[in-house]
XYZ file of C-alpha atoms in Angstrom:
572
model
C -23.677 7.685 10.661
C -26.073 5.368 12.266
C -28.411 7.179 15.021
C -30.861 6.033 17.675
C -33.737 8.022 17.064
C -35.975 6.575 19.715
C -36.478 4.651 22.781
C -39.664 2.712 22.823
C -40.687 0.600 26.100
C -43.949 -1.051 27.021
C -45.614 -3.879 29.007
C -47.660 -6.500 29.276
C -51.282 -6.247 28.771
C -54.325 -8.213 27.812
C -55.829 -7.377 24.551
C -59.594 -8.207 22.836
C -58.879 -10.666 19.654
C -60.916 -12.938 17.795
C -63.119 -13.772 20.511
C -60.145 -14.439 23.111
C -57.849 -12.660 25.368
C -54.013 -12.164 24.418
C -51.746 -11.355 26.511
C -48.576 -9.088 24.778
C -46.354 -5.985 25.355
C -45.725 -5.486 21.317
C -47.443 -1.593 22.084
C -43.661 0.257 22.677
C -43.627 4.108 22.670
C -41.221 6.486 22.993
C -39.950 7.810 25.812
C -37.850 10.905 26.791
C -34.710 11.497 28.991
C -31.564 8.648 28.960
C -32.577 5.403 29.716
C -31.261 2.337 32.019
C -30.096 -0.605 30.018
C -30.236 -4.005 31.715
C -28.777 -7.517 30.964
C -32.689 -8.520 29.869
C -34.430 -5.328 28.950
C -34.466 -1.592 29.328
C -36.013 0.142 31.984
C -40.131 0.168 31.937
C -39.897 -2.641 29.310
C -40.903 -5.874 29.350
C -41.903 -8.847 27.672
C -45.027 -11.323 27.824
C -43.739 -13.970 25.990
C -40.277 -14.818 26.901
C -40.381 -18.309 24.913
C -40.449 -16.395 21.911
C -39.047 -12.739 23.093
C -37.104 -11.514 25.433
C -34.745 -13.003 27.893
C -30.717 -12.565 27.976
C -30.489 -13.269 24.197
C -33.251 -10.737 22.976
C -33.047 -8.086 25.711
C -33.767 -5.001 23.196
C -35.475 -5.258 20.132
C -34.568 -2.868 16.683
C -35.784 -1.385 13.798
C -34.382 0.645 11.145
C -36.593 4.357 9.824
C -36.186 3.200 6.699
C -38.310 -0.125 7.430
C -41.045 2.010 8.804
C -40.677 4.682 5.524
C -40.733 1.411 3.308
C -43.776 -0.314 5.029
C -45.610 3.044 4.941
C -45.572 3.035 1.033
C -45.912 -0.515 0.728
C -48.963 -0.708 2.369
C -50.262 2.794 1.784
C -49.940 3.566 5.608
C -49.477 7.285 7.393
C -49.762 5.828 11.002
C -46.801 4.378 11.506
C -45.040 6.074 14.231
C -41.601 4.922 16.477
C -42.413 1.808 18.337
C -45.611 0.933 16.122
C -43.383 -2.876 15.405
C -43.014 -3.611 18.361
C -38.842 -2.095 18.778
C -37.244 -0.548 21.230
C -34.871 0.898 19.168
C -36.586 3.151 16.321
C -32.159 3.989 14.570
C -31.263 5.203 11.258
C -28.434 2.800 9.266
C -28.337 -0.388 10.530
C -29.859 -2.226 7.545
C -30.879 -6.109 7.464
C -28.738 -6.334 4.976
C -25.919 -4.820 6.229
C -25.560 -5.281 9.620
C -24.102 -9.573 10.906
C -25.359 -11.686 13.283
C -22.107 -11.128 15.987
C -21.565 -7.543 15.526
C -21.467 -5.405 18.962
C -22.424 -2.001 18.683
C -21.907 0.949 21.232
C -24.237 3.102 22.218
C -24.732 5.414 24.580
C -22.644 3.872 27.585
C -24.190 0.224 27.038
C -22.564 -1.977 24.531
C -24.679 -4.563 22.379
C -24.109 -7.601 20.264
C -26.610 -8.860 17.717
C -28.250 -11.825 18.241
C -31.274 -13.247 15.767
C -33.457 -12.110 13.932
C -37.263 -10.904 14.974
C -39.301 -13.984 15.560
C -42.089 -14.345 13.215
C -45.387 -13.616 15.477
C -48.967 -13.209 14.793
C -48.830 -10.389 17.439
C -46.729 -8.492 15.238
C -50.130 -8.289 12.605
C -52.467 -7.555 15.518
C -50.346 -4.808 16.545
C -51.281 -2.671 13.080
C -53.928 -4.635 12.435
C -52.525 -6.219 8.993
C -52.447 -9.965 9.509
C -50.364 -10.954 6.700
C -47.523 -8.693 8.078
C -45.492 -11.384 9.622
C -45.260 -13.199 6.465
C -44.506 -9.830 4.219
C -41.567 -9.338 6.550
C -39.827 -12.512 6.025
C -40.654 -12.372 2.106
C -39.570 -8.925 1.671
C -36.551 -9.504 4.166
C -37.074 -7.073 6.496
C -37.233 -8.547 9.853
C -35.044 -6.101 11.859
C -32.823 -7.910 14.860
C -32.373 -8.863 18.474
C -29.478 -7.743 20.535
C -27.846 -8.832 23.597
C -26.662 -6.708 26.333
C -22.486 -6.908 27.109
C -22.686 -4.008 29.030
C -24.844 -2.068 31.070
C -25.334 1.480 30.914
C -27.966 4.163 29.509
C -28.911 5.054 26.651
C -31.057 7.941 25.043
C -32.331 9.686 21.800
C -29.663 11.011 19.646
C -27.123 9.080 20.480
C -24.709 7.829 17.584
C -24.358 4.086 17.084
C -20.581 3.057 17.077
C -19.696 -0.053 15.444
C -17.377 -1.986 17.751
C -16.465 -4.964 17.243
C -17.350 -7.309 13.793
C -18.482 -10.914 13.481
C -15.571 -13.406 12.004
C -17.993 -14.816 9.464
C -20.285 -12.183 8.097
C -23.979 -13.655 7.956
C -26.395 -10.650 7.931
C -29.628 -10.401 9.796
C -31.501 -10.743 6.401
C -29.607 -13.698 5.122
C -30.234 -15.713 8.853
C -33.797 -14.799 8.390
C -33.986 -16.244 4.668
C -32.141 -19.553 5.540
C -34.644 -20.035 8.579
C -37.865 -19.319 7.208
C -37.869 -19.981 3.695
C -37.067 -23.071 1.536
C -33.465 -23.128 -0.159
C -30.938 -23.881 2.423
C -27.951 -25.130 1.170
C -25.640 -27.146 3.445
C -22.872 -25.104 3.652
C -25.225 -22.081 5.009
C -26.366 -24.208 7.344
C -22.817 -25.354 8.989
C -22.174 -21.554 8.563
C -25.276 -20.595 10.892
C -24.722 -23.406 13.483
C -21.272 -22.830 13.979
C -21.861 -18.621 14.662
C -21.266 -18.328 18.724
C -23.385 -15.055 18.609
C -26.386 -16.838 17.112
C -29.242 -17.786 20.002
C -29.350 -21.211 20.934
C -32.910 -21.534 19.341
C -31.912 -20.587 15.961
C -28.785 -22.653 16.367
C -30.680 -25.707 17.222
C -32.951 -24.864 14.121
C -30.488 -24.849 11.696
C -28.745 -28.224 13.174
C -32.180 -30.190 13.110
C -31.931 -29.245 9.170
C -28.534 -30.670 8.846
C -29.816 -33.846 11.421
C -32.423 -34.378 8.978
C -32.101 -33.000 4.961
C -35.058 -32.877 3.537
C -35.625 -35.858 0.266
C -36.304 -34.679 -2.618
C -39.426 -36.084 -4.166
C -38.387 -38.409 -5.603
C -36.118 -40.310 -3.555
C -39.055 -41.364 -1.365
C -40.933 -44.548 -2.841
C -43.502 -43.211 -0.642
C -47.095 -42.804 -1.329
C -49.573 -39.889 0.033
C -52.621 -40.943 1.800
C -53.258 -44.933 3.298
C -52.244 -47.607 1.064
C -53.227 -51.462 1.449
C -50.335 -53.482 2.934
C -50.109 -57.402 3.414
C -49.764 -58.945 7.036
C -46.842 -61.386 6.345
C -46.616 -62.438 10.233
C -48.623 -62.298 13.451
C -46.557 -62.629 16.438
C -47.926 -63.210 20.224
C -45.547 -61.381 22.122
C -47.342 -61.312 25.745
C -50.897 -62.212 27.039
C -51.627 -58.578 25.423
C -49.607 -57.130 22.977
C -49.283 -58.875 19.014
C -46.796 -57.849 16.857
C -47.711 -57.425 13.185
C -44.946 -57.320 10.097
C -46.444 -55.709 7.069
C -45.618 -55.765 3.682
C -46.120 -54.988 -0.027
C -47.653 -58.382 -0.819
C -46.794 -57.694 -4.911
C -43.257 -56.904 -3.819
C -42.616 -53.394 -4.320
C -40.366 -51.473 -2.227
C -41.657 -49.651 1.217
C -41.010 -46.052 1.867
C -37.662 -46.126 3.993
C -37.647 -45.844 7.755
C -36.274 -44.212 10.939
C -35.908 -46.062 14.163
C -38.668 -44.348 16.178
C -40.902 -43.701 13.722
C -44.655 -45.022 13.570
C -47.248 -45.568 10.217
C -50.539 -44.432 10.801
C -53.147 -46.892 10.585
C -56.965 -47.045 8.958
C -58.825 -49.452 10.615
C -63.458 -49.444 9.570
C -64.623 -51.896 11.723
C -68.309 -51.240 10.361
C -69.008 -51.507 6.705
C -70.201 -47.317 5.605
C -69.058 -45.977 8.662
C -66.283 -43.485 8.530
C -62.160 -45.691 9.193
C -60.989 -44.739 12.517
C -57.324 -43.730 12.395
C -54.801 -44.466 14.777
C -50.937 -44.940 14.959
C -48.418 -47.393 16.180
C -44.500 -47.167 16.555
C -42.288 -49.268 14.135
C -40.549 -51.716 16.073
C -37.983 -53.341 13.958
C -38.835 -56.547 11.569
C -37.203 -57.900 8.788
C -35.648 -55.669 5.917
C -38.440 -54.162 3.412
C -41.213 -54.426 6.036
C -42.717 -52.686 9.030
C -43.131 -54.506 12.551
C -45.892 -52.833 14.642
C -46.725 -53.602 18.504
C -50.241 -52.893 19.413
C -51.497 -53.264 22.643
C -54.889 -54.716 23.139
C -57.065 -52.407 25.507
C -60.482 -52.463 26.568
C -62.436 -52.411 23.663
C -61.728 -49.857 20.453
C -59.464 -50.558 17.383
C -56.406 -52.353 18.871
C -59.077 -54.806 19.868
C -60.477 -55.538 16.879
C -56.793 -55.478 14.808
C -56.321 -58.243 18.184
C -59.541 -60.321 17.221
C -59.631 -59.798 13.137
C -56.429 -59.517 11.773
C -54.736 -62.545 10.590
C -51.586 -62.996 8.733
C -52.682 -63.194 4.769
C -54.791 -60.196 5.551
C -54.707 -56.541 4.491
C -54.400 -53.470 6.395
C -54.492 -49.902 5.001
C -51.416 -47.771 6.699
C -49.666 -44.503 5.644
C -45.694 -44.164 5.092
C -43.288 -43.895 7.822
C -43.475 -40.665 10.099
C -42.548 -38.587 12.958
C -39.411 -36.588 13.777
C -38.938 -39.087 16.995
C -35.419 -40.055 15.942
C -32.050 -40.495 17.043
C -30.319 -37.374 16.886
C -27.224 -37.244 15.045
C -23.692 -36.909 17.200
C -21.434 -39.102 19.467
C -23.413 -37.609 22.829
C -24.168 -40.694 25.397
C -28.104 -41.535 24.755
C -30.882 -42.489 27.200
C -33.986 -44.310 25.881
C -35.795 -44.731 28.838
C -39.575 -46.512 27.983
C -42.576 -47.834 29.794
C -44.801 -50.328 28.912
C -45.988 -50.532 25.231
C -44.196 -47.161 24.971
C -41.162 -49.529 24.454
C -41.650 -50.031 20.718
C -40.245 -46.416 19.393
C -37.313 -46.889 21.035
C -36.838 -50.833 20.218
C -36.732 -48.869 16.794
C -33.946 -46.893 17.941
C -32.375 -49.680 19.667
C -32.091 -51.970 15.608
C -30.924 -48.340 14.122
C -28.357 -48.540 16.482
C -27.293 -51.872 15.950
C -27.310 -51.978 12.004
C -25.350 -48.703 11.498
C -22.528 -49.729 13.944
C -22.726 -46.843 16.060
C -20.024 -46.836 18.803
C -22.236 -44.227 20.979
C -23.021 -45.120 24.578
C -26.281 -46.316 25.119
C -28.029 -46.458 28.681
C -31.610 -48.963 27.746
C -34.223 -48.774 30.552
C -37.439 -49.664 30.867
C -40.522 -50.202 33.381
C -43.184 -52.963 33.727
C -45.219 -53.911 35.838
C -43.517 -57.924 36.015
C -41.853 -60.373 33.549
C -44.809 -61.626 32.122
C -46.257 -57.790 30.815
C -42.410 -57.340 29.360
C -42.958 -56.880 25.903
C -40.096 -57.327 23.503
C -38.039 -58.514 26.011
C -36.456 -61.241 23.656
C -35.985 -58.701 21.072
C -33.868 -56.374 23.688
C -31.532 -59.303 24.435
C -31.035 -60.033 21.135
C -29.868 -56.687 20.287
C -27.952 -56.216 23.781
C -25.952 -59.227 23.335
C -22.279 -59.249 23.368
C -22.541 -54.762 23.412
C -20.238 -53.663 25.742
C -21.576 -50.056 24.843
C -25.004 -50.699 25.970
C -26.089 -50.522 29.732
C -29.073 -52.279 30.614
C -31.528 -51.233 34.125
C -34.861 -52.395 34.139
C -37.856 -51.573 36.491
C -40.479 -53.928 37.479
C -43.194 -51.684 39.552
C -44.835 -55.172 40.992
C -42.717 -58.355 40.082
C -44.098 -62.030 40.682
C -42.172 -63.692 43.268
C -40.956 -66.469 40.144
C -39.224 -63.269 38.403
C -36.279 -63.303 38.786
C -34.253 -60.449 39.812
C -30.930 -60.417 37.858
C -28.105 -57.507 37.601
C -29.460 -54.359 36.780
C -32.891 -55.353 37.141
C -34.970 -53.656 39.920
C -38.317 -53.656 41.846
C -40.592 -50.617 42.469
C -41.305 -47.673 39.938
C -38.923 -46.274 37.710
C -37.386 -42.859 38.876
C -34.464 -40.306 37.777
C -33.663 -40.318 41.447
C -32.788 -43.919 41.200
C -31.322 -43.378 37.461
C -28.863 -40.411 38.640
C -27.341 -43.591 41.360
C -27.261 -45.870 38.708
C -24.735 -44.022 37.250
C -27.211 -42.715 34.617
C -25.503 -39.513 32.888
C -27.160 -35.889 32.866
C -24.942 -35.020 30.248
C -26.754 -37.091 27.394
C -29.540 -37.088 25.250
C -32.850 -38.743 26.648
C -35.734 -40.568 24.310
C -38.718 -40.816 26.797
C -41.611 -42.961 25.742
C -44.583 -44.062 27.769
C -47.732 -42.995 29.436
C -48.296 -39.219 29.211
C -47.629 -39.120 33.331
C -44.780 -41.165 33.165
C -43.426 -39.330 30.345
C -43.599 -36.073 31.780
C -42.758 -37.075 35.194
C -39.593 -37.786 34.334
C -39.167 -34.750 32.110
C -39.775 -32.613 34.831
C -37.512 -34.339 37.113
C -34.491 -34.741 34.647
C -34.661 -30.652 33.947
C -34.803 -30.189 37.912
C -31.356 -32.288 37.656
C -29.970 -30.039 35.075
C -30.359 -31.637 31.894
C -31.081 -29.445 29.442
C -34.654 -29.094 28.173
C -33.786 -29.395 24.407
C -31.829 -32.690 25.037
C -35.025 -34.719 26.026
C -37.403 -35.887 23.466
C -40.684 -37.365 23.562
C -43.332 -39.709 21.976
C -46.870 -39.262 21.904
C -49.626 -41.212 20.343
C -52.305 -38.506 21.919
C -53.132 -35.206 20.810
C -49.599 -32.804 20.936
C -50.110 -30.054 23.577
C -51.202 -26.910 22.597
C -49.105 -23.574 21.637
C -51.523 -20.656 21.482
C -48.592 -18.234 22.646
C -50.481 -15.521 24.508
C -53.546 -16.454 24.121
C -54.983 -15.908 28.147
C -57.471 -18.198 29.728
C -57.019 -21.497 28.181
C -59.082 -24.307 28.818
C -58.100 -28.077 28.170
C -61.255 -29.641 27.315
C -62.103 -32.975 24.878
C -62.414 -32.099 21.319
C -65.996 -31.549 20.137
C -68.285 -30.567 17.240
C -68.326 -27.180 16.468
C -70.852 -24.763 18.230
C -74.207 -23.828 15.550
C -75.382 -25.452 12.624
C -73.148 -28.139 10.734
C -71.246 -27.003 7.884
C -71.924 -28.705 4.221
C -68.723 -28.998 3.155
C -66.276 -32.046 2.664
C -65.404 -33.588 6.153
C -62.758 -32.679 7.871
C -61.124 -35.999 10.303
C -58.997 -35.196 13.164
C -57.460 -38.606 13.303
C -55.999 -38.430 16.986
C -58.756 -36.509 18.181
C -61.144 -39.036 16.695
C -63.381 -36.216 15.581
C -65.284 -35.782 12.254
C -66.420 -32.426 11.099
C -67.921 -31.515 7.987
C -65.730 -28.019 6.765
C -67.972 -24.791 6.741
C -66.964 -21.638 4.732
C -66.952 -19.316 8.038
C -64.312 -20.475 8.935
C -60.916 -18.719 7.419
C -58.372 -21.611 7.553
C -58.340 -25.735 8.812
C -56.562 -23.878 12.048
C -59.965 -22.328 13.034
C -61.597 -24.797 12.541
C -59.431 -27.085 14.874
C -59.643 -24.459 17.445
C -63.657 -24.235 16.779
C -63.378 -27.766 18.035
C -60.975 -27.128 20.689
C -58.544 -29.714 19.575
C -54.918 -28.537 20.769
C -53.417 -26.960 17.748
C -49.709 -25.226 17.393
C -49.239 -22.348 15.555
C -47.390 -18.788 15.890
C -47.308 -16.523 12.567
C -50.762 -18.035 11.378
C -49.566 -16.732 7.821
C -47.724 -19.746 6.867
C -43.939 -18.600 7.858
C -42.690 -20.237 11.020
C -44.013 -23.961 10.810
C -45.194 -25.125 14.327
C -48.436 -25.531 12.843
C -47.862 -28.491 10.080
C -49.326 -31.250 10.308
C -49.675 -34.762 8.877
C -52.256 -34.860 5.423
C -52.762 -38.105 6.246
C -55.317 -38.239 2.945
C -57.568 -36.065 0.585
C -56.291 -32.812 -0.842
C -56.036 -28.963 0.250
C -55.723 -26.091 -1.074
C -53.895 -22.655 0.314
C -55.407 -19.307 0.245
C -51.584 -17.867 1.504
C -49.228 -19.531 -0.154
C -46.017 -20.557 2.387
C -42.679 -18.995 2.199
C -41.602 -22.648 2.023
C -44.491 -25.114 1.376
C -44.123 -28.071 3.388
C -44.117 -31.865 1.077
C -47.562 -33.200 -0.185
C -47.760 -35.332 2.878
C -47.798 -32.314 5.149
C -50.016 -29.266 5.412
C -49.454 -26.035 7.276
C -53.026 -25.685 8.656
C -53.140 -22.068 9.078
C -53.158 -20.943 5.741
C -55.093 -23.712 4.521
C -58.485 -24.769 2.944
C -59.846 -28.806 2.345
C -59.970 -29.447 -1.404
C -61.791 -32.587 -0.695
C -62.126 -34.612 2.106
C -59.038 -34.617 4.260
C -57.632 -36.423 7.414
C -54.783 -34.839 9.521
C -52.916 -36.293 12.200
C -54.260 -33.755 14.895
């Protein structure tokens, strides 16, 4: 018989670590008497993090007895006490390996259903001070679970846990885990996991983005690792300041294959000895076996000199396709709304659309400032020609009195406001590309008309944001050197930070070193489990001191459990 043995609550607090302040509630400990169970957490509980814990869908966290007995030999620990990993529910029974993802469970008065998984967290290491533990969990698949609250009531130690109802499809805890974090998932698990109602959204949209986008094997990708030289077969003028440039081969040989919104990273040495700068530009379409680029020319820097220097006949070095900024996969209506140069992704998206055949409703707008800065424009009617499914609105923020302003073509700045009475759906799925203002303006303003956050995607060619979860008192500041003495070692490029830094040996991983430098990093688990932290190896080699649960392709690295081999550049 399966028995709750404890009741564990805690809260917030802030919490000395590595030189910062984090802010987590992961210290739970018992407490006495029958206890108030709510539709988000117990009573006296709470949560600091409610991206990655908490809320309606992880209200009340468990852990099995036997976990803690199996830990304490494992790791040769006596401390471990009810509440020491983080649970509010210290049972008996309820295995990982037992117990499904669906299954609703009485207790007390209060009724539960089982949710997800843990989440992977670096707190979770903190918390008994072994960092690896996150990792070990996964590996040794022993995450304990998440539960939901279907009805309120109280709850209190002793009480026996009633199974009451039982999923349809029986995926356990441990087998959800396994297919999430680690690397065999085979495709039938996957339309298993997506299509379990009791799953959380997260971990539904997880295993979906896996089906959206299989992973190649290695060889199925004539790719190449690192910068290789590519021909420029044309140079086009396509306004007073953008050029578009087709590259190929030159000796023939096929091109890695490419999405519609994807971009190539670009090498660019402008002085003879100096270090290549390293920048990236959107794929815009061009003839089969090639890559089209649009590069606007700004004051000065590399898009300058590619303006002023590079002629068709000549060479430019440029990594394989990238970037996960891609049409989705489904028959939703879709949004690609663009300013300026940030047109080119979605021109991309706009061919991808055209050469599959896709019968999906498209809604294609875009802001400039007049006619004459509209870049692409020929390109868009071309593809919008005679397509019934496409809608076109279009935005000019200052127009010249000879522009002319046609159907569906407008004058002032682009707004959802004036999308929404265009007729513009909220049920779709929106591709936002632009300046980082105008992108996130119209974020914020499309989730305050209820479309849902995880239907909007966005393009950046600057740094990503940060995700430091909990870390307290974080400063956005410009990438720098390191504080004290340079390090010897082989140098280390941040290629959108535009930051060199030769590696030093006191620093554990490339991670801490990026955060030495304060350039805005992502990471959770920091033991190589839960994958926000990969990043582009745009070139050289690493090497990892904790090897991942599922190691990322050779044109990736997971930064936080990683070392440079040789010289490396990463797309950070």
């Amino acid at each position: 018989m399966a028995t709750l043995l404890s009741v564990n609550v805690g809260v917030p607090r802030d919490i000395p670590w590595e030189g910062k302040r984090v802010r987590t509630a992961i210290w739970k400990y018992p407490v006495e008497g029958r206890v108030a169970v709510g539709r988000i957490n117990l009573a006296g509980d709470d949560q600091a993090d409610r991206e990655g814990h908490g809320g309606e869908h992880r209200a009340v966290l468990v852990y099995q007895i036997e976990a803690h007995r199996y830990w304490a030999k494992e790791l040769q620990r006596d401390d471990l006490t009810p509440g020491c990993f983080g649970e509010n529910f210290t049972v008996s029974g309820l295995d990982d390996e037992d117990v499904c993802i669906g299954d609703r469970y009485r207790i007390g008065t209060a009724i539960f259903e089982v949710t997800q998984p843990r989440v992977t967290c670096f707190r979770m290491g903190i918390r008994l001070n072994q960092p690896d533990l996150p990792s070990l969990m996964v590996a040794h698949r022993r995450p304990g679970f998440y539960m939901r609250v279907i009805q309120e009531g109280q709850v209190g130690q002793g009480d026996e846990i009633v199974l009451d109802a039982t999923a349809v499809d029986r995926m356990s805890v441990a087998d959800i885990d396994t297919l999430l974090y680690k690397g065999h998932r085979p495709v039938a698990q996957l339309h298993r996991a997506v299509n379990l109602p009791a799953l959380s959204l997260g971990w539904r949209d997880s295993f979906k983005a896996f089906l959206d986008h299989p992973e190649d094997s290695p060889g199925d990708i004539p790719g190449w690792r690192g910068f290789r030289s590519l021909t420029v077969l044309a140079r086009e003028q396509i306004t007073a300041d953008v050029i578009a440039f087709v590259l190929g081969s030159g000796d023939g040989t096929a091109l890695a294959p490419a999405r519609g919104g994807q971009h190539v990273a670009v090498r660019v040495t402008p002085t003879p000895g100096q270090p290549g700068q390293v920048r990236t530009y959107s794929l815009c379409g061009g003839p089969a076996g090639s890559y089209r680029i649009g590069i606007k020319r700004e004051n000065g820097g590399i898009s300058a000199y590619l303006h002023d220097h590079l002629q068709a006949g000549g060479t430019l070095e440029a990594s394989a396709p990238r970037g996960s900024f891609v049409l989705q996969a489904g028959s939703t209506p879709v949004v690609l709304i663009s300013a300026g140069i940030g047109i080119t992704p979605l021109l991309g998206m706009l061919n991808e659309w055209k050469d599959t055949g896709s019968s999906r409703p498209i809604w294609w707008i875009h802001g400039a400032r007049d006619a004459s800065h509209l870049a692409f424009g020929a390109d868009v009617d071309r593809l919008l020609s005679g397509q019934p499914a496409i809608t076109r609105l279009m935005f000019y923020s200052h127009p010249d009195d000879k522009d002319g302003i046609a159907d569906g073509h407008m004058t002032g700045r682009m707004s959802v406001e004036a999308l929404i009475k265009c007729g513009v759906p909220t049920q779709a799925e929106y591709y936002v590309c632009g300046p980082d203002a105008f992108m996130h303006g119209i974020r914020s303003d499309l989730v305050a008309r209820g479309v849902s956050p995880t239907a909007i995607f966005m393009e950046t060619f600057g740094t990503e944001a940060a995700l430091r979860p909990g870390v307290q008192g974080q400063v956005s500041i410009p990438p720098h050197l390191p504080a004290g003495t340079p390090g010897a070692g082989p140098i280390v490029m941040f290629a959108r930070s535009r930051l060199a830094v030769p590696w030093d040996a006191r620093y554990r991983s490339l991670l801490e070193l990026a955060e030495a430098c304060d350039v805005p990093v992502r990471w959770s688990c920091r033991t190589g489990v839960c994958q926000n932290c990969r990043s582009a190896l745009l070139d050289g080699r690493i090497n990892y001191f904790i090897e991942p649960l599922d190691p990322p392709t050779d044109n990736d690295v997971l930064i936080c459990c990683a070392r440079p081999q040789t010289g490396v550049e990463l797309d950070l």
